[in-house]
PDB file of C-alpha atoms in Angstrom:
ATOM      1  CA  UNK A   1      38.325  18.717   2.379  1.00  0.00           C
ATOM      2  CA  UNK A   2      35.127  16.692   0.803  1.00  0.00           C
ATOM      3  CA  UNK A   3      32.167  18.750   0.148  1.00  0.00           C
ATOM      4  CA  UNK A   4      29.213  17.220   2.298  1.00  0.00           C
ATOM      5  CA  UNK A   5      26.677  15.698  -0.177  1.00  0.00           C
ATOM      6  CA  UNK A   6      22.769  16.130   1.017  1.00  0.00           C
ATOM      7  CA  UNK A   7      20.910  14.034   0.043  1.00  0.00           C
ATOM      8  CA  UNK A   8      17.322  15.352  -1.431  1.00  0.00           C
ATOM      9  CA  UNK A   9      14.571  14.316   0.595  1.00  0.00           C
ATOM     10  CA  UNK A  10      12.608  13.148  -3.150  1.00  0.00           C
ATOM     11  CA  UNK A  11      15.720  11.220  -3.595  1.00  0.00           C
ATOM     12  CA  UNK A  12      15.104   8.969  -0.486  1.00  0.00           C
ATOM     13  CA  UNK A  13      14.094   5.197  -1.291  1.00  0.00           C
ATOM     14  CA  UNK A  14      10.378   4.154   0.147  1.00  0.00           C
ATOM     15  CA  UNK A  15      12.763   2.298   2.988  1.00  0.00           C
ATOM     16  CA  UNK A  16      14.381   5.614   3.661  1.00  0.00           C
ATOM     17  CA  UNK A  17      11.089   7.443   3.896  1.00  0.00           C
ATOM     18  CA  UNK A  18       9.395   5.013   5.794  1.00  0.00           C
ATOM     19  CA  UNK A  19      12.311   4.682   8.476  1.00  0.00           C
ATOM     20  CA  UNK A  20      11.952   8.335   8.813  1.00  0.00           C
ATOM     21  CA  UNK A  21       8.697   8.977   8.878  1.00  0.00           C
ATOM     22  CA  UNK A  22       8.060   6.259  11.541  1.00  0.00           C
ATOM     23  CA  UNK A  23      11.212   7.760  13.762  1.00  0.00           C
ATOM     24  CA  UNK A  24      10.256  11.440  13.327  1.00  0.00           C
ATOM     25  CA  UNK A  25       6.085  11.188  12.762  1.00  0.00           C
ATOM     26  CA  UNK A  26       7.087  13.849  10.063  1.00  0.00           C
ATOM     27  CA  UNK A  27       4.709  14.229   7.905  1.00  0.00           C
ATOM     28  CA  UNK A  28       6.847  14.997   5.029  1.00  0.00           C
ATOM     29  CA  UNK A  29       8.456  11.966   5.159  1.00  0.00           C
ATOM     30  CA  UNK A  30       4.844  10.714   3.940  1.00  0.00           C
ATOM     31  CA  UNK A  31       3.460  13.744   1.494  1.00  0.00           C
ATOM     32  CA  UNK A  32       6.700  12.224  -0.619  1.00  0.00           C
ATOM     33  CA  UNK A  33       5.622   8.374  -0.512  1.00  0.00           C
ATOM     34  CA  UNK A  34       1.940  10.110  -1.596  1.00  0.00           C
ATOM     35  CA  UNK A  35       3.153  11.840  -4.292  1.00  0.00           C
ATOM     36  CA  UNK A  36       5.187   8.927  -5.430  1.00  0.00           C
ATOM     37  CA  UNK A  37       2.366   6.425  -5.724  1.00  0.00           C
ATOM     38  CA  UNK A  38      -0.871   8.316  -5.723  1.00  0.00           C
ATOM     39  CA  UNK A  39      -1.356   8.944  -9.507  1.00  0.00           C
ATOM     40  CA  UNK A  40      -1.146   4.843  -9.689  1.00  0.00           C
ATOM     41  CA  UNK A  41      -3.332   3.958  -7.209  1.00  0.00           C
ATOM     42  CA  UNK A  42      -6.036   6.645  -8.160  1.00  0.00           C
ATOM     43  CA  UNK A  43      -5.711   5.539 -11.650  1.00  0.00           C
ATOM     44  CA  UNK A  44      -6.021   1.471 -10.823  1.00  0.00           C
ATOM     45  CA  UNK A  45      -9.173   2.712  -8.590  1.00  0.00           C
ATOM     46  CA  UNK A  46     -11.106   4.189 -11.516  1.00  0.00           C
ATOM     47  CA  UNK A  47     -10.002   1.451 -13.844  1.00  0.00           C
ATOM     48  CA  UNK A  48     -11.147  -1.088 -11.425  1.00  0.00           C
ATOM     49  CA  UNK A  49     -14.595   0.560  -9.801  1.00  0.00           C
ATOM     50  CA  UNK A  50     -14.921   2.270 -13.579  1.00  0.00           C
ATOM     51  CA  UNK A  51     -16.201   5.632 -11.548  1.00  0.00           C
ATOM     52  CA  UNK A  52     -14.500   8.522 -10.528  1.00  0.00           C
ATOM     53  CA  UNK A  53     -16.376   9.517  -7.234  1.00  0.00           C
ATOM     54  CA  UNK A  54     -15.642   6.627  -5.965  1.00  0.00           C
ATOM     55  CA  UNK A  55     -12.326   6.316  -7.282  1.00  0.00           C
ATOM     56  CA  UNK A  56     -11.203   9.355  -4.987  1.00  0.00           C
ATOM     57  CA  UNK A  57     -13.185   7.854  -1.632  1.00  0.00           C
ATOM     58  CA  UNK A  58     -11.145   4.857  -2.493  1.00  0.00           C
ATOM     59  CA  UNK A  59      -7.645   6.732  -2.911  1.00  0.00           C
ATOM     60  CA  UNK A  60      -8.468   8.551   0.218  1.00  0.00           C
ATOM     61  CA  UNK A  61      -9.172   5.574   2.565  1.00  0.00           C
ATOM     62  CA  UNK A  62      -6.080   3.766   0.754  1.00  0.00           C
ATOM     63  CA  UNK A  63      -3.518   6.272   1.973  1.00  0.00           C
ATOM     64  CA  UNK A  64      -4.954   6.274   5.744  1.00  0.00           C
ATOM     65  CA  UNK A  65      -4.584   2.900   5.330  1.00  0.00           C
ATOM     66  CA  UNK A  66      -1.371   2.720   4.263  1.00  0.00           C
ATOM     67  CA  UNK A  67      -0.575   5.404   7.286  1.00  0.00           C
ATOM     68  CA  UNK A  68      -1.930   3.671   9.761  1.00  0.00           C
ATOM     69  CA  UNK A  69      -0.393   0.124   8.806  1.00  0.00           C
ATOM     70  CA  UNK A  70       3.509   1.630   7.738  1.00  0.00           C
ATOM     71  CA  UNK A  71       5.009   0.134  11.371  1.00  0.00           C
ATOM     72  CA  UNK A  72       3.455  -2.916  10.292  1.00  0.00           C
ATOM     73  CA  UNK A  73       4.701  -3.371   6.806  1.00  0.00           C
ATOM     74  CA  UNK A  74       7.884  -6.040   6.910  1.00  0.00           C
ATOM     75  CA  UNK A  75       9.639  -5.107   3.476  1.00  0.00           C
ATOM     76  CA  UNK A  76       8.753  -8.916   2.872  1.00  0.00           C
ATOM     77  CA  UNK A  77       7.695  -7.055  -0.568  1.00  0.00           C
ATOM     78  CA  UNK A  78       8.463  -3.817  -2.232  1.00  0.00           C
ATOM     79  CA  UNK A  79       6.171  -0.762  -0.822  1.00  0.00           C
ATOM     80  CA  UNK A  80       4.962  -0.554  -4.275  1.00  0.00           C
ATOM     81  CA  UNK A  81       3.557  -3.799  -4.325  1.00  0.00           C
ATOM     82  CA  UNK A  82       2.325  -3.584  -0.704  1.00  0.00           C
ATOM     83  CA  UNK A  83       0.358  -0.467  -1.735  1.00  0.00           C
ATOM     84  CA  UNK A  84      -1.211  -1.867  -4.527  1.00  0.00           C
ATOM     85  CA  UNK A  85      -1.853  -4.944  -2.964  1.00  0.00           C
ATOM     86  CA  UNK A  86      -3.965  -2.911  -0.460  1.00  0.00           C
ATOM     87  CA  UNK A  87      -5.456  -1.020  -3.169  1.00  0.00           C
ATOM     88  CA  UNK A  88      -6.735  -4.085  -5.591  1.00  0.00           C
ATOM     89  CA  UNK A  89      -8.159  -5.665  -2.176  1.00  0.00           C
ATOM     90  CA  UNK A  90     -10.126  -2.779  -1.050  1.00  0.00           C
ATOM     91  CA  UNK A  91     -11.507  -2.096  -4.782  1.00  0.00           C
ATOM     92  CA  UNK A  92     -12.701  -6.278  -5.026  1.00  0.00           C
ATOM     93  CA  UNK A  93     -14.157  -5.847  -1.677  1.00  0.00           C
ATOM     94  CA  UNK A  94     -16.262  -2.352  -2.854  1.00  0.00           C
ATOM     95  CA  UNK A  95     -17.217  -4.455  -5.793  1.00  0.00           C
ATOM     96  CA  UNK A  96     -18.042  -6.857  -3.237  1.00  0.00           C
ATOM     97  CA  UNK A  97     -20.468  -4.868  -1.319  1.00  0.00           C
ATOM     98  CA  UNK A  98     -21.695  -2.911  -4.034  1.00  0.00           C
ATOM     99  CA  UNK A  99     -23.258  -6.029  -5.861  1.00  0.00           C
ATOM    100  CA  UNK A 100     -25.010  -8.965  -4.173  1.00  0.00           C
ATOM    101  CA  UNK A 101     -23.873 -11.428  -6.350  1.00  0.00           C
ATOM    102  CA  UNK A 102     -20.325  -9.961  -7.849  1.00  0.00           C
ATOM    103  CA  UNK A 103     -19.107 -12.195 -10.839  1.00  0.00           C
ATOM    104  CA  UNK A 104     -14.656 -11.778  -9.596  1.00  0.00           C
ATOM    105  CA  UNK A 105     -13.463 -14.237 -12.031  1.00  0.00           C
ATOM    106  CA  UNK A 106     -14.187 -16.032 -15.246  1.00  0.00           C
ATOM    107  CA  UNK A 107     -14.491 -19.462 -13.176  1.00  0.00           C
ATOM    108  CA  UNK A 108     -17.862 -17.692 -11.322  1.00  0.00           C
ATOM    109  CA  UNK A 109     -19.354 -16.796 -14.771  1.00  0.00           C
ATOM    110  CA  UNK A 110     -19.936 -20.334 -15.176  1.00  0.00           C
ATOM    111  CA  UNK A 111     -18.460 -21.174 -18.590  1.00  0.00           C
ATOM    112  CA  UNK A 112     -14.853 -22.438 -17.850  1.00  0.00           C
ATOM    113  CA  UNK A 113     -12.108 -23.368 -20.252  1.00  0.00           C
ATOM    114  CA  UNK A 114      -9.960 -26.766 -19.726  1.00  0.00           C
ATOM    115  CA  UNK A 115      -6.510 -26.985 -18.793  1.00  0.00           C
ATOM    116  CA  UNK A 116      -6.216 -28.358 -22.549  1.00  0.00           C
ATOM    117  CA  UNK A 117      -7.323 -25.435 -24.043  1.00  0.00           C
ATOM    118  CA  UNK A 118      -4.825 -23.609 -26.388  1.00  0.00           C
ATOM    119  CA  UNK A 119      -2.858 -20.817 -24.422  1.00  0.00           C
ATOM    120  CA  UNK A 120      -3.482 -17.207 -25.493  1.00  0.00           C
ATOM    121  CA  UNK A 121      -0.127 -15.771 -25.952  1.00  0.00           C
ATOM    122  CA  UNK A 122       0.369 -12.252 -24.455  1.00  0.00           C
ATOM    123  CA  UNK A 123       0.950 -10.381 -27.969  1.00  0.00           C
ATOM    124  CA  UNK A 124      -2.409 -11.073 -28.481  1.00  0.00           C
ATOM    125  CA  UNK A 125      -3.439  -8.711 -25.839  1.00  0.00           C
ATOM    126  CA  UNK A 126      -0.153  -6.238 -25.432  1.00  0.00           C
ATOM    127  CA  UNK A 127      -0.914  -5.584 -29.408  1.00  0.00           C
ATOM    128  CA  UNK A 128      -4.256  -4.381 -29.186  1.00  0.00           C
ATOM    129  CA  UNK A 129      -4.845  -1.122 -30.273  1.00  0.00           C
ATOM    130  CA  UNK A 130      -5.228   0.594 -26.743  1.00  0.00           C
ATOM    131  CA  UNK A 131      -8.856   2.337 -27.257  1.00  0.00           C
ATOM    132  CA  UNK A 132      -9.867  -1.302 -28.172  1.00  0.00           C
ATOM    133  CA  UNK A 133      -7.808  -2.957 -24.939  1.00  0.00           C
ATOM    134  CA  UNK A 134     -10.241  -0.304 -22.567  1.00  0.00           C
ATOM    135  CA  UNK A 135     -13.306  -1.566 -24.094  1.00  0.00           C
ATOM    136  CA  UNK A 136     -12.058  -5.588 -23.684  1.00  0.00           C
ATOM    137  CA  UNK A 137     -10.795  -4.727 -20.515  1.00  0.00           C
ATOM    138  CA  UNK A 138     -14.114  -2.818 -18.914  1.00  0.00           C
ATOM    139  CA  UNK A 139     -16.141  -5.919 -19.863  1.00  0.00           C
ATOM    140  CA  UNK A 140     -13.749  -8.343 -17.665  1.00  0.00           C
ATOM    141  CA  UNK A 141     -15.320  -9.627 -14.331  1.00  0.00           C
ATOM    142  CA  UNK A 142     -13.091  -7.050 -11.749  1.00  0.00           C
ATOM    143  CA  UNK A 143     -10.975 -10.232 -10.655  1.00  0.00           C
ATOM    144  CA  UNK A 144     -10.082 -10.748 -13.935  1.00  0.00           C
ATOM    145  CA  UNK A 145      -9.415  -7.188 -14.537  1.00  0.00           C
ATOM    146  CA  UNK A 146      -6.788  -7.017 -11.696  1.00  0.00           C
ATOM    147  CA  UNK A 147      -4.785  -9.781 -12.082  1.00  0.00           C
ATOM    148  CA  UNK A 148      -4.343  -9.205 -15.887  1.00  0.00           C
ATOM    149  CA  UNK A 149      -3.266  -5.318 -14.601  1.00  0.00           C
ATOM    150  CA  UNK A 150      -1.059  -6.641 -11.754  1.00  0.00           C
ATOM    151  CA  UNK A 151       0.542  -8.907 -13.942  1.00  0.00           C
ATOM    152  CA  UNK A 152       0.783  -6.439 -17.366  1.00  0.00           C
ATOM    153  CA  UNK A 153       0.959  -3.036 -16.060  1.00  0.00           C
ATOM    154  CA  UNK A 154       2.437  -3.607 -12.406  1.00  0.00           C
ATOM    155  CA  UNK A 155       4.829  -5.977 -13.927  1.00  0.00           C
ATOM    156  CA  UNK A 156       4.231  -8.763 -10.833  1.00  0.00           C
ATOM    157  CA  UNK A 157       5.566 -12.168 -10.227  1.00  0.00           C
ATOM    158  CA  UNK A 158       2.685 -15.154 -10.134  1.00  0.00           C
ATOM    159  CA  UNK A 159       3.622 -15.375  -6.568  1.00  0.00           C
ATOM    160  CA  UNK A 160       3.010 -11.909  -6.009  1.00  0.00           C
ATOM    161  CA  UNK A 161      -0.264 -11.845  -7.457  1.00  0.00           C
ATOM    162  CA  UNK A 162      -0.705 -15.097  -5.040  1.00  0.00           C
ATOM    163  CA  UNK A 163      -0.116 -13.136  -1.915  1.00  0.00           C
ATOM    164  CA  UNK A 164      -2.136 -10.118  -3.131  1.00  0.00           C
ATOM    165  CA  UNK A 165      -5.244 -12.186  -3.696  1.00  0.00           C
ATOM    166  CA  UNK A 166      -4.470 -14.630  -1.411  1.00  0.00           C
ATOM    167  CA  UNK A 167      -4.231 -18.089  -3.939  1.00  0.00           C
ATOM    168  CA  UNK A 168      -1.724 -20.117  -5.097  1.00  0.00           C
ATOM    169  CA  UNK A 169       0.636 -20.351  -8.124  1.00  0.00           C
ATOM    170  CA  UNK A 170      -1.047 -22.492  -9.828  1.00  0.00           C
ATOM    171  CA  UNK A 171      -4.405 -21.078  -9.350  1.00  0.00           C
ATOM    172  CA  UNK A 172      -3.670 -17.821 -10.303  1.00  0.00           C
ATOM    173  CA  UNK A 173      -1.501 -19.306 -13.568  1.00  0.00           C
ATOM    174  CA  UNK A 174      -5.154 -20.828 -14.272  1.00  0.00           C
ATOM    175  CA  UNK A 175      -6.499 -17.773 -14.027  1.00  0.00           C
ATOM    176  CA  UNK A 176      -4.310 -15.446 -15.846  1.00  0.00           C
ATOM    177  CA  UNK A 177      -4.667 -17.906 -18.814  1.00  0.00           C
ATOM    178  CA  UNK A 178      -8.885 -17.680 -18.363  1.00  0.00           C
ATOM    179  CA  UNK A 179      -8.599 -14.113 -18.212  1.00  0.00           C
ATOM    180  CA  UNK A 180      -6.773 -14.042 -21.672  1.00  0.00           C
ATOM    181  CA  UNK A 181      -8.852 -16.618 -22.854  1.00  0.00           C
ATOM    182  CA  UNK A 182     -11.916 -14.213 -21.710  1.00  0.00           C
ATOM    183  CA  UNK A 183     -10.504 -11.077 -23.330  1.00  0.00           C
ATOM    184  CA  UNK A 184      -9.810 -12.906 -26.186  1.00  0.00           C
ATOM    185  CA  UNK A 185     -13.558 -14.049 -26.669  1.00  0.00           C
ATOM    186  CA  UNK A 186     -14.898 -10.001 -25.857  1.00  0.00           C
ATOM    187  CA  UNK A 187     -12.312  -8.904 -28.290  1.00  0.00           C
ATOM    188  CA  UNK A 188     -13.827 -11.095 -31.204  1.00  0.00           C
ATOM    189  CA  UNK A 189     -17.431 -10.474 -30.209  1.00  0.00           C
ATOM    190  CA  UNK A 190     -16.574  -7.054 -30.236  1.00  0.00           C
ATOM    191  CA  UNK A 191     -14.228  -6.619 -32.899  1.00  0.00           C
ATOM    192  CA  UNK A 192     -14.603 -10.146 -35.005  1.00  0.00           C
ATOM    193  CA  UNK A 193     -16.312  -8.233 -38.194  1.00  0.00           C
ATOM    194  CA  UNK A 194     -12.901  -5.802 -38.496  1.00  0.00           C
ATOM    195  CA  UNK A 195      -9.634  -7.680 -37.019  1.00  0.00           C
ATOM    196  CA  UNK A 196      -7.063  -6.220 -39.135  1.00  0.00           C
ATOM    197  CA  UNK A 197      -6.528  -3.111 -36.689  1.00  0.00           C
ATOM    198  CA  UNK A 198      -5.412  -4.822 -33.066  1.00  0.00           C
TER     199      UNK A 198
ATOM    200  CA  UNK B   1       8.754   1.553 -22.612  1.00  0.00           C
ATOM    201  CA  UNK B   2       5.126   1.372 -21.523  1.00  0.00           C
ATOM    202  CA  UNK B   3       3.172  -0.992 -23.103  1.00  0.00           C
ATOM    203  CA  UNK B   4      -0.482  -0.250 -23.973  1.00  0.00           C
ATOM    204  CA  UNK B   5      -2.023  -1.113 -20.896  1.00  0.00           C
ATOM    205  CA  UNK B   6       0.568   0.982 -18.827  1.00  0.00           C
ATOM    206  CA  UNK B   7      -0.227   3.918 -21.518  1.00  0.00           C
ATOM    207  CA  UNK B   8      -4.050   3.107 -20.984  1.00  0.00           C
ATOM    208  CA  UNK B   9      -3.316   3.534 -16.950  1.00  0.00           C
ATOM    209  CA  UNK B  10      -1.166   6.292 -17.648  1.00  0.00           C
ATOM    210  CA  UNK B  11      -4.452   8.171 -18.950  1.00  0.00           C
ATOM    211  CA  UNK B  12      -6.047   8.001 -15.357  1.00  0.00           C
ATOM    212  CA  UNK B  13      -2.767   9.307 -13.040  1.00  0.00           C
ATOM    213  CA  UNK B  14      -3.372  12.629 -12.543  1.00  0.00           C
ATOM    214  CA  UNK B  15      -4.854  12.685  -8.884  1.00  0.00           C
ATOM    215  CA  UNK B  16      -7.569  15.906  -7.891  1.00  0.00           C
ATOM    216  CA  UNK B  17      -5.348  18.300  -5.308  1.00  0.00           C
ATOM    217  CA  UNK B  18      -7.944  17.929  -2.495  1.00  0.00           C
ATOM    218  CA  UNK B  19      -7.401  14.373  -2.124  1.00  0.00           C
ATOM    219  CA  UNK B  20      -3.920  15.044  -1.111  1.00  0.00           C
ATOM    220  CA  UNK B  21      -5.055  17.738   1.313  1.00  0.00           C
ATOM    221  CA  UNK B  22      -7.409  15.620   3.121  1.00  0.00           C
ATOM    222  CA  UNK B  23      -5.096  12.635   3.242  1.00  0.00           C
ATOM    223  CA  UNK B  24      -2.102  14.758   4.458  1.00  0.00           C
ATOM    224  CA  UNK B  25      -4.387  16.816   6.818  1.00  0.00           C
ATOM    225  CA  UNK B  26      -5.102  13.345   8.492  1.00  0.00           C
ATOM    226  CA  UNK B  27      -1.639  12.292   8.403  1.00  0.00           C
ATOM    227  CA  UNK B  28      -0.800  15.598  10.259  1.00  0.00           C
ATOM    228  CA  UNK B  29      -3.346  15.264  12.813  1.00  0.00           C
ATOM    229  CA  UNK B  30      -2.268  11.273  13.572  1.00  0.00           C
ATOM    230  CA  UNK B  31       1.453  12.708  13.748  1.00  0.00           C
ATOM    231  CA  UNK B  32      -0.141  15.616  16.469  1.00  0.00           C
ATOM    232  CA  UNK B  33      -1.463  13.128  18.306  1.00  0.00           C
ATOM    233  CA  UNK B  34       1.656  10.872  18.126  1.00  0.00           C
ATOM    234  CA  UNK B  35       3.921  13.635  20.226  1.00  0.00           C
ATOM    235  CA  UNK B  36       1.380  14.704  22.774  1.00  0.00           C
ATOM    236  CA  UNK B  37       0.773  11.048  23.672  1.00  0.00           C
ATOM    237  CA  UNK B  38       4.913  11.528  23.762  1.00  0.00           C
ATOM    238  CA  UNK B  39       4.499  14.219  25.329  1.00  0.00           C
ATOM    239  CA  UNK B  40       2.273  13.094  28.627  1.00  0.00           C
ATOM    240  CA  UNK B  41       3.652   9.971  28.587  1.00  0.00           C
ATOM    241  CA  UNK B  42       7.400   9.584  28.425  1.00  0.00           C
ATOM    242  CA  UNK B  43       8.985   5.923  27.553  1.00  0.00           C
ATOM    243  CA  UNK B  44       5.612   5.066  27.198  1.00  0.00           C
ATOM    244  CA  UNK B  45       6.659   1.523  25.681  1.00  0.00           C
ATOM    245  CA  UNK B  46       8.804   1.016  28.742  1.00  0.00           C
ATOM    246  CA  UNK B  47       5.824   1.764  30.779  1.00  0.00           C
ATOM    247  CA  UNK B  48       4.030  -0.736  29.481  1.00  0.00           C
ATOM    248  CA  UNK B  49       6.705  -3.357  28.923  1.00  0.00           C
ATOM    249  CA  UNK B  50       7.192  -3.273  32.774  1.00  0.00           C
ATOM    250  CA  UNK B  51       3.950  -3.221  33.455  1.00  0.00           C
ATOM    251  CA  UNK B  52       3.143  -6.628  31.069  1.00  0.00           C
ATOM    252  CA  UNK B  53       5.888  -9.084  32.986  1.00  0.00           C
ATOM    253  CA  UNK B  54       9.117  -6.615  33.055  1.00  0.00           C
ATOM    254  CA  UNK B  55      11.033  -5.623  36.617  1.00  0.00           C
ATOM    255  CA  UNK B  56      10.588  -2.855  38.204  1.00  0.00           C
ATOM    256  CA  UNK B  57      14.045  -0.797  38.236  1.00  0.00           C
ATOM    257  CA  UNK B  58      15.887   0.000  41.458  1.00  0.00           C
ATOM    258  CA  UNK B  59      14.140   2.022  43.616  1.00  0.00           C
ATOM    259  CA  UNK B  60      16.236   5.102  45.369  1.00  0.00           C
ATOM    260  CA  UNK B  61      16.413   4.309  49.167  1.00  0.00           C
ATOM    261  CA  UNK B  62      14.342   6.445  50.795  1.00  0.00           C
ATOM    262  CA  UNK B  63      14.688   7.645  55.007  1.00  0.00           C
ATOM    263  CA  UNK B  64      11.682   8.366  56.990  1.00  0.00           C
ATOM    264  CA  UNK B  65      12.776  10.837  59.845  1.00  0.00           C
ATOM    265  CA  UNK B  66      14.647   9.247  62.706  1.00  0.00           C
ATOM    266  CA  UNK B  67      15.545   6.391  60.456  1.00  0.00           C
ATOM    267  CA  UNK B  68      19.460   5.339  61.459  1.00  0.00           C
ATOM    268  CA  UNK B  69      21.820   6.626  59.538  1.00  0.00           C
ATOM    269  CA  UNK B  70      25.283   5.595  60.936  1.00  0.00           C
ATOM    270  CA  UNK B  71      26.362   3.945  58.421  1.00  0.00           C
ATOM    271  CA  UNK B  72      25.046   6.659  55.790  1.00  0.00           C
ATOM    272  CA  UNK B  73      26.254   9.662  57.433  1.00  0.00           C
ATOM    273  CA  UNK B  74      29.703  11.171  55.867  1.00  0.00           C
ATOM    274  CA  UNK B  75      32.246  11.700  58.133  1.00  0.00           C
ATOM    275  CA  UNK B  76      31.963  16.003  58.004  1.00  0.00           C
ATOM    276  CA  UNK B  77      28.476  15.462  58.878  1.00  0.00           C
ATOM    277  CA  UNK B  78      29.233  13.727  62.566  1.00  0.00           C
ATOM    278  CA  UNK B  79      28.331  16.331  65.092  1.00  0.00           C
ATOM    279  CA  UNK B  80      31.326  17.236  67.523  1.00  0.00           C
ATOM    280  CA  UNK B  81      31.981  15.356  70.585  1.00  0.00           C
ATOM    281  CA  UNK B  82      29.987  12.140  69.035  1.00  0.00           C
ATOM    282  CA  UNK B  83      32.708  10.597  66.449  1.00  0.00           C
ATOM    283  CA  UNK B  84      36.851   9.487  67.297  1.00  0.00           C
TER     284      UNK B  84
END
């Protein structure tokens, strides 16, 4: 006779959990899915609102969010990307509120690059020295900031970053290249006098 | 391998306890409220699909008194003298 294999509940895929959760309104179907992705969206709220007050408001209203929205989410996506996608959103639209006039990408600060412009390769910013890559990145306008994270730390497709912010491919290709291009420019007015050390 | 911005994001993942408390302490009381609306109202959904444009199921036929039964009555039910 074959033993009977349980399975661990923190073995469960996000499909599992969700499935379960919405079947049994079990709570610790959810406290999993929280544990699994609540460092990452706490730590993508302070780098994007650069405070840590708000930073744990924000992770708090994320998850009831994310509660109160599971029925609806379609698997269309990965939960991962569905949670951050809620989580970059609400942080641009804190920004949004907080500051009358928010600068979200390079395009708003006024002084745009042309399509002709020399790409930035992405060595240039994956071999910075990482103390150096917090102070570039802290001086990007916050739509900058997220698409370079979606796309370098949350590993996403262009179209993904499309649906999150709601743009096309080719828009957010343009801006993915101005971001770099921006980063670039902080990095050497920061930096310029001592480039040896990325 | 993390690269150095997922080591720079890496820095910020450790999450204060209390935020999971208050999240899971709403996520218990939506979950509470979930089974007692279960609770009072049974195949709520179904309720409220019929209700939208559904039918209504087959009533259970129902006999006032002195309604005629003849053709209801079972046969050990006939009084004597009355039936064959």
């Amino acid at each position: 006779m074959t033993p009977v294999v349980t399975k661990k509940i923190t073995d469960y895929t996000d499909s599992e959990l969700i499935a379960r959760y919405l079947r049994d309104q079990n709570t610790m179907y959810f406290t999993v899915l929280y544990r699994r992705y609540a460092g990452k969206v706490f730590a993508k709220c302070i780098s994007m609102l650069a405070d840590e007050g708000q930073a744990r408001d924000a992770t708090q209203d994320i998850f009831i969010k994310v509660l109160l929205n599971l029925a609806k989410f379609t698997e269309q996506s990965s939960f991962s990307t569905w949670v951050y996608s809620i989580t970059y959103n609400y942080c641009i639209d804190m920004i949004r509120k907080k500051k009358k006039m928010p600068l979200l990408f390079t395009e708003d600060v006024g002084k745009v690059s042309k399509e002709t412009d020399p790409e930035i390769p992405d060595s240039v910013l994956l071999e910075m020295k990482q103390e150096r890559l917090e102070k570039v990145i802290d001086r990007l306008p916050p739509g900058d900031k997220a698409i370079l994270m979606m796309k370098y730390i949350d590993d996403m497709q262009i179209k993904e970053i499309g649906e999150v912010l709601g743009k096309t491919e080719s828009a957010i290709k343009m801006q993915i290249m101005r971001a770099k291009q921006r980063s670039q420019a902080i990095y050497d007015e920061l930096y310029g006098h001592d480039p040896i050390e990325q | 391998m993390k690269n150095n911005f997922q080591q720079w994001q890496s820095d910020f993942e450790s999450v204060p306890p209390e935020i999971e408390d208050r999240v899971l302490q709403q996520a218990r009381t939506f979950s509470a409220f979930g089974k007692v609306v279960e609770v009072f109202v049974p195949n709520a959904l179904g309720a409220v699909a019929l209700m939208i444009g559904g039918e209504a199921p087959p009533r259970p036929t129902q006999y006032g008194p002195g309604a005629h039964l003849d053709d209801d009555v079972p046969l050990w039910r006939i009084p004597p003298g009355r039936g064959f």
